Short mmCIF file of C-alpha atoms in Angstrom, two decimals:
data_model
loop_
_atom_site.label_atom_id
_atom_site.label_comp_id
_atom_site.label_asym_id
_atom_site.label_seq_id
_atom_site.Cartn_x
_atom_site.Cartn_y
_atom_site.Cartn_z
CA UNK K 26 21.57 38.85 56.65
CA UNK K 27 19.41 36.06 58.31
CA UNK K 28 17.34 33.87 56.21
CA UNK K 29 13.63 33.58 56.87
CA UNK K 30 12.70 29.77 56.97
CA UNK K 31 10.25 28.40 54.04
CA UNK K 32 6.86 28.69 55.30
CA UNK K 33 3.45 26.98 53.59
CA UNK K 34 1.21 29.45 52.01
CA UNK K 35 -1.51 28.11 53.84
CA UNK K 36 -3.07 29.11 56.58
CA UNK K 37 -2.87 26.67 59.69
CA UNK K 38 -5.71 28.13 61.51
CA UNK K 39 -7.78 26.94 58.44
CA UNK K 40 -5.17 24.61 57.22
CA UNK K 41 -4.95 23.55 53.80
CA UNK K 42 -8.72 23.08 52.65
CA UNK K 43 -9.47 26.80 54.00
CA UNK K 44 -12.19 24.85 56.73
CA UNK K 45 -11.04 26.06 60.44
CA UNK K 46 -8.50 23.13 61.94
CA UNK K 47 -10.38 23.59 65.56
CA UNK K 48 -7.96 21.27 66.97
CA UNK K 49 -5.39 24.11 66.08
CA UNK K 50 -7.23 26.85 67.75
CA UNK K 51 -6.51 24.58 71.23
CA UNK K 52 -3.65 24.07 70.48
CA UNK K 53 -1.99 27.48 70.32
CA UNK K 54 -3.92 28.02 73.24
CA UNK K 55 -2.05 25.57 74.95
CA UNK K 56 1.03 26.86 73.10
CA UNK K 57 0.62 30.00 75.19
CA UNK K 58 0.04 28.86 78.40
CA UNK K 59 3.49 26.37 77.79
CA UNK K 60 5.41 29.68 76.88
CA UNK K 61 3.83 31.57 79.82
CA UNK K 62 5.13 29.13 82.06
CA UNK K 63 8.33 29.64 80.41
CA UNK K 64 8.07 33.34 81.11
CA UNK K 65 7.54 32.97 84.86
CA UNK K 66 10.55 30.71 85.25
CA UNK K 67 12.58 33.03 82.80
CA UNK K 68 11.71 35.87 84.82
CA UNK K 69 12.50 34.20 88.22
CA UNK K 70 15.24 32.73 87.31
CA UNK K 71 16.32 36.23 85.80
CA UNK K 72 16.90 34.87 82.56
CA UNK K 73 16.55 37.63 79.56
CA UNK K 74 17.04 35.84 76.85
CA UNK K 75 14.81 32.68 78.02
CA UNK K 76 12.35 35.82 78.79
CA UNK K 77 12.71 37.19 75.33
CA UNK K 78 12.54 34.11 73.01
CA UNK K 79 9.13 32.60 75.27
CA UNK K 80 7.67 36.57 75.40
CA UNK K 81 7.56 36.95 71.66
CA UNK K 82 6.61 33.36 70.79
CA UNK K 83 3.53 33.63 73.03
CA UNK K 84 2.77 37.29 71.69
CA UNK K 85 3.14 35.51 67.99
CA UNK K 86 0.46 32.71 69.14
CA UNK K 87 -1.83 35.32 70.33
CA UNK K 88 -1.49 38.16 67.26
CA UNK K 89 -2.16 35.22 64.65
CA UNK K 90 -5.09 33.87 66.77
CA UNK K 91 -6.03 37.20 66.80
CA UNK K 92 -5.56 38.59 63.21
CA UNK K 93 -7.07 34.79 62.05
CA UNK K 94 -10.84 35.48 63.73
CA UNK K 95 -13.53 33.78 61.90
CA UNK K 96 -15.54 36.67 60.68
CA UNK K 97 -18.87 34.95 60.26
CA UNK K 98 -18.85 34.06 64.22
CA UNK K 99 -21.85 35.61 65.86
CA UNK K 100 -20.86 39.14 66.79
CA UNK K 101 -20.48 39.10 70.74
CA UNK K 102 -18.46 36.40 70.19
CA UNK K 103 -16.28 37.56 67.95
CA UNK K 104 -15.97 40.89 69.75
CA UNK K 105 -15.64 39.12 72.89
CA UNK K 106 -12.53 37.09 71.62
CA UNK K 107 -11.16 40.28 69.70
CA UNK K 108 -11.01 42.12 73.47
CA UNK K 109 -9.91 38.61 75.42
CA UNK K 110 -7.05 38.23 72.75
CA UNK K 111 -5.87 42.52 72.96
CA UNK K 112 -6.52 42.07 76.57
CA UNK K 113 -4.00 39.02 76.94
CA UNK K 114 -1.68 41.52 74.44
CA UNK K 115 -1.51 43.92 77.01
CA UNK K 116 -1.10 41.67 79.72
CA UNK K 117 1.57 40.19 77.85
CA UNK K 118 3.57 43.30 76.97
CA UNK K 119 2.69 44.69 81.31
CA UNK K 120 4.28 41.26 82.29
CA UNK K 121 7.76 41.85 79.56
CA UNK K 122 8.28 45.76 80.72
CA UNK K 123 8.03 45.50 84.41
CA UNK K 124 9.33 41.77 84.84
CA UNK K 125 6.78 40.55 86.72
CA UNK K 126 5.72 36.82 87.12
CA UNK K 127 2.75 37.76 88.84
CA UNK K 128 1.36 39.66 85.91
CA UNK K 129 2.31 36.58 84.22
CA UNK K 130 0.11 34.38 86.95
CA UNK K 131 -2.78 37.19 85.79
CA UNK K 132 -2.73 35.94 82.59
CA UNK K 133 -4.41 32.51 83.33
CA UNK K 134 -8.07 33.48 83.47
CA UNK K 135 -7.78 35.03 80.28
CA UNK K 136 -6.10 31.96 78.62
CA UNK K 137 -9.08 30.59 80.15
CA UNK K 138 -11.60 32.23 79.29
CA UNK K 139 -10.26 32.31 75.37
CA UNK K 140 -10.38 28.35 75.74
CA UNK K 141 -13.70 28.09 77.19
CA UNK K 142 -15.20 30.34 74.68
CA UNK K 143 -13.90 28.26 72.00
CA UNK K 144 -15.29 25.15 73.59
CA UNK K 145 -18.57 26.94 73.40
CA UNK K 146 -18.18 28.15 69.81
CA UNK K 147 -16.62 24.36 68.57
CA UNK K 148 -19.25 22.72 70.21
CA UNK K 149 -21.81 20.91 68.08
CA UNK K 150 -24.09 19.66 71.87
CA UNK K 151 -27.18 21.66 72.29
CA UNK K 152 -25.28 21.57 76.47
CA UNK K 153 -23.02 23.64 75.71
CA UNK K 154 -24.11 26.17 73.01
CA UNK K 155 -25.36 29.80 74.11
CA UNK K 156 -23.55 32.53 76.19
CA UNK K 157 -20.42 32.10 77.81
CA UNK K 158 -19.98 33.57 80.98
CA UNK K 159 -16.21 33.72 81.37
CA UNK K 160 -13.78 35.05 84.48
CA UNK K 161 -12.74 38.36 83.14
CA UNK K 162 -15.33 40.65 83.73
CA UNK K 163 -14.46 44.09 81.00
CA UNK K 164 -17.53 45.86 82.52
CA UNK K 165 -15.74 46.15 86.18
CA UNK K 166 -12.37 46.36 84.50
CA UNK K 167 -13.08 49.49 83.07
CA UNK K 168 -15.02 50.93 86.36
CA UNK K 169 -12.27 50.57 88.64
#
């Protein structure tokens, strides 16, 4: 029977204190787009268990960023980083079932998007507060 390792009660979205560690919100973004990467060349290279290990760390990243939303974020931005993250889920799991690095390449703007939000919501400037306008666009998603 495998042994799960020792893991800090904490959480490291908030980190120790229970304040949000912003810098950590980045950086599983970043996390992602590494494994992603990983994906692609997994997949070309037609490497299943590279595939598999990179696949469900990047889901991981995304379902903790996801299950870890700051409720006391303005609404449309919390509902517009709820569907971003499910969206990049789906994308995720599309990519894993059909093997296909351009599904992968798909994923980008969404990564994006997620980022640039959060650079919106972290940001203290008057420049860069308001609405974020990002690249994925649900409304014609949904039309066609």
């Amino acid at each position: 029977m495998q042994q799960l390792p020792l893991m800090l009660t904490a959480d490291p979205i908030r980190g120790l204190s229970g304040d949000r560690t912003d810098g950590l919100i980045l950086l599983g973004l970043e996390g992602i787009v590494e494994y992603m990467r990983r994906i692609r060349v997994a997949i070309e290279r037609r490497d299943v268990a590279a595939k598999k290990s990179a696949m469900e760390r990047a889901q991981q990243i995304v379902q903790h960023l996801l299950v870890n939303l700051d409720e006391d974020l303005p609404t449309e931005q919390l509902l517009r980083l709820d569907s971003l993250y499910r969206y990049l889920l789906l994308k995720l799991a599309h990519a894993n079932l059909f093997n296909e690095a351009q599904a992968i390449l798909a994923c980008r703007p969404i990564v994006d998007d997620l980022r640039g939000l959060w650079m919106v919501i972290l940001s203290s400037s008057s420049e860069h507060s308001g609405s974020f306008s990002g690249q994925v666009d649900f409304e014609r998603m949904l039309v066609g």
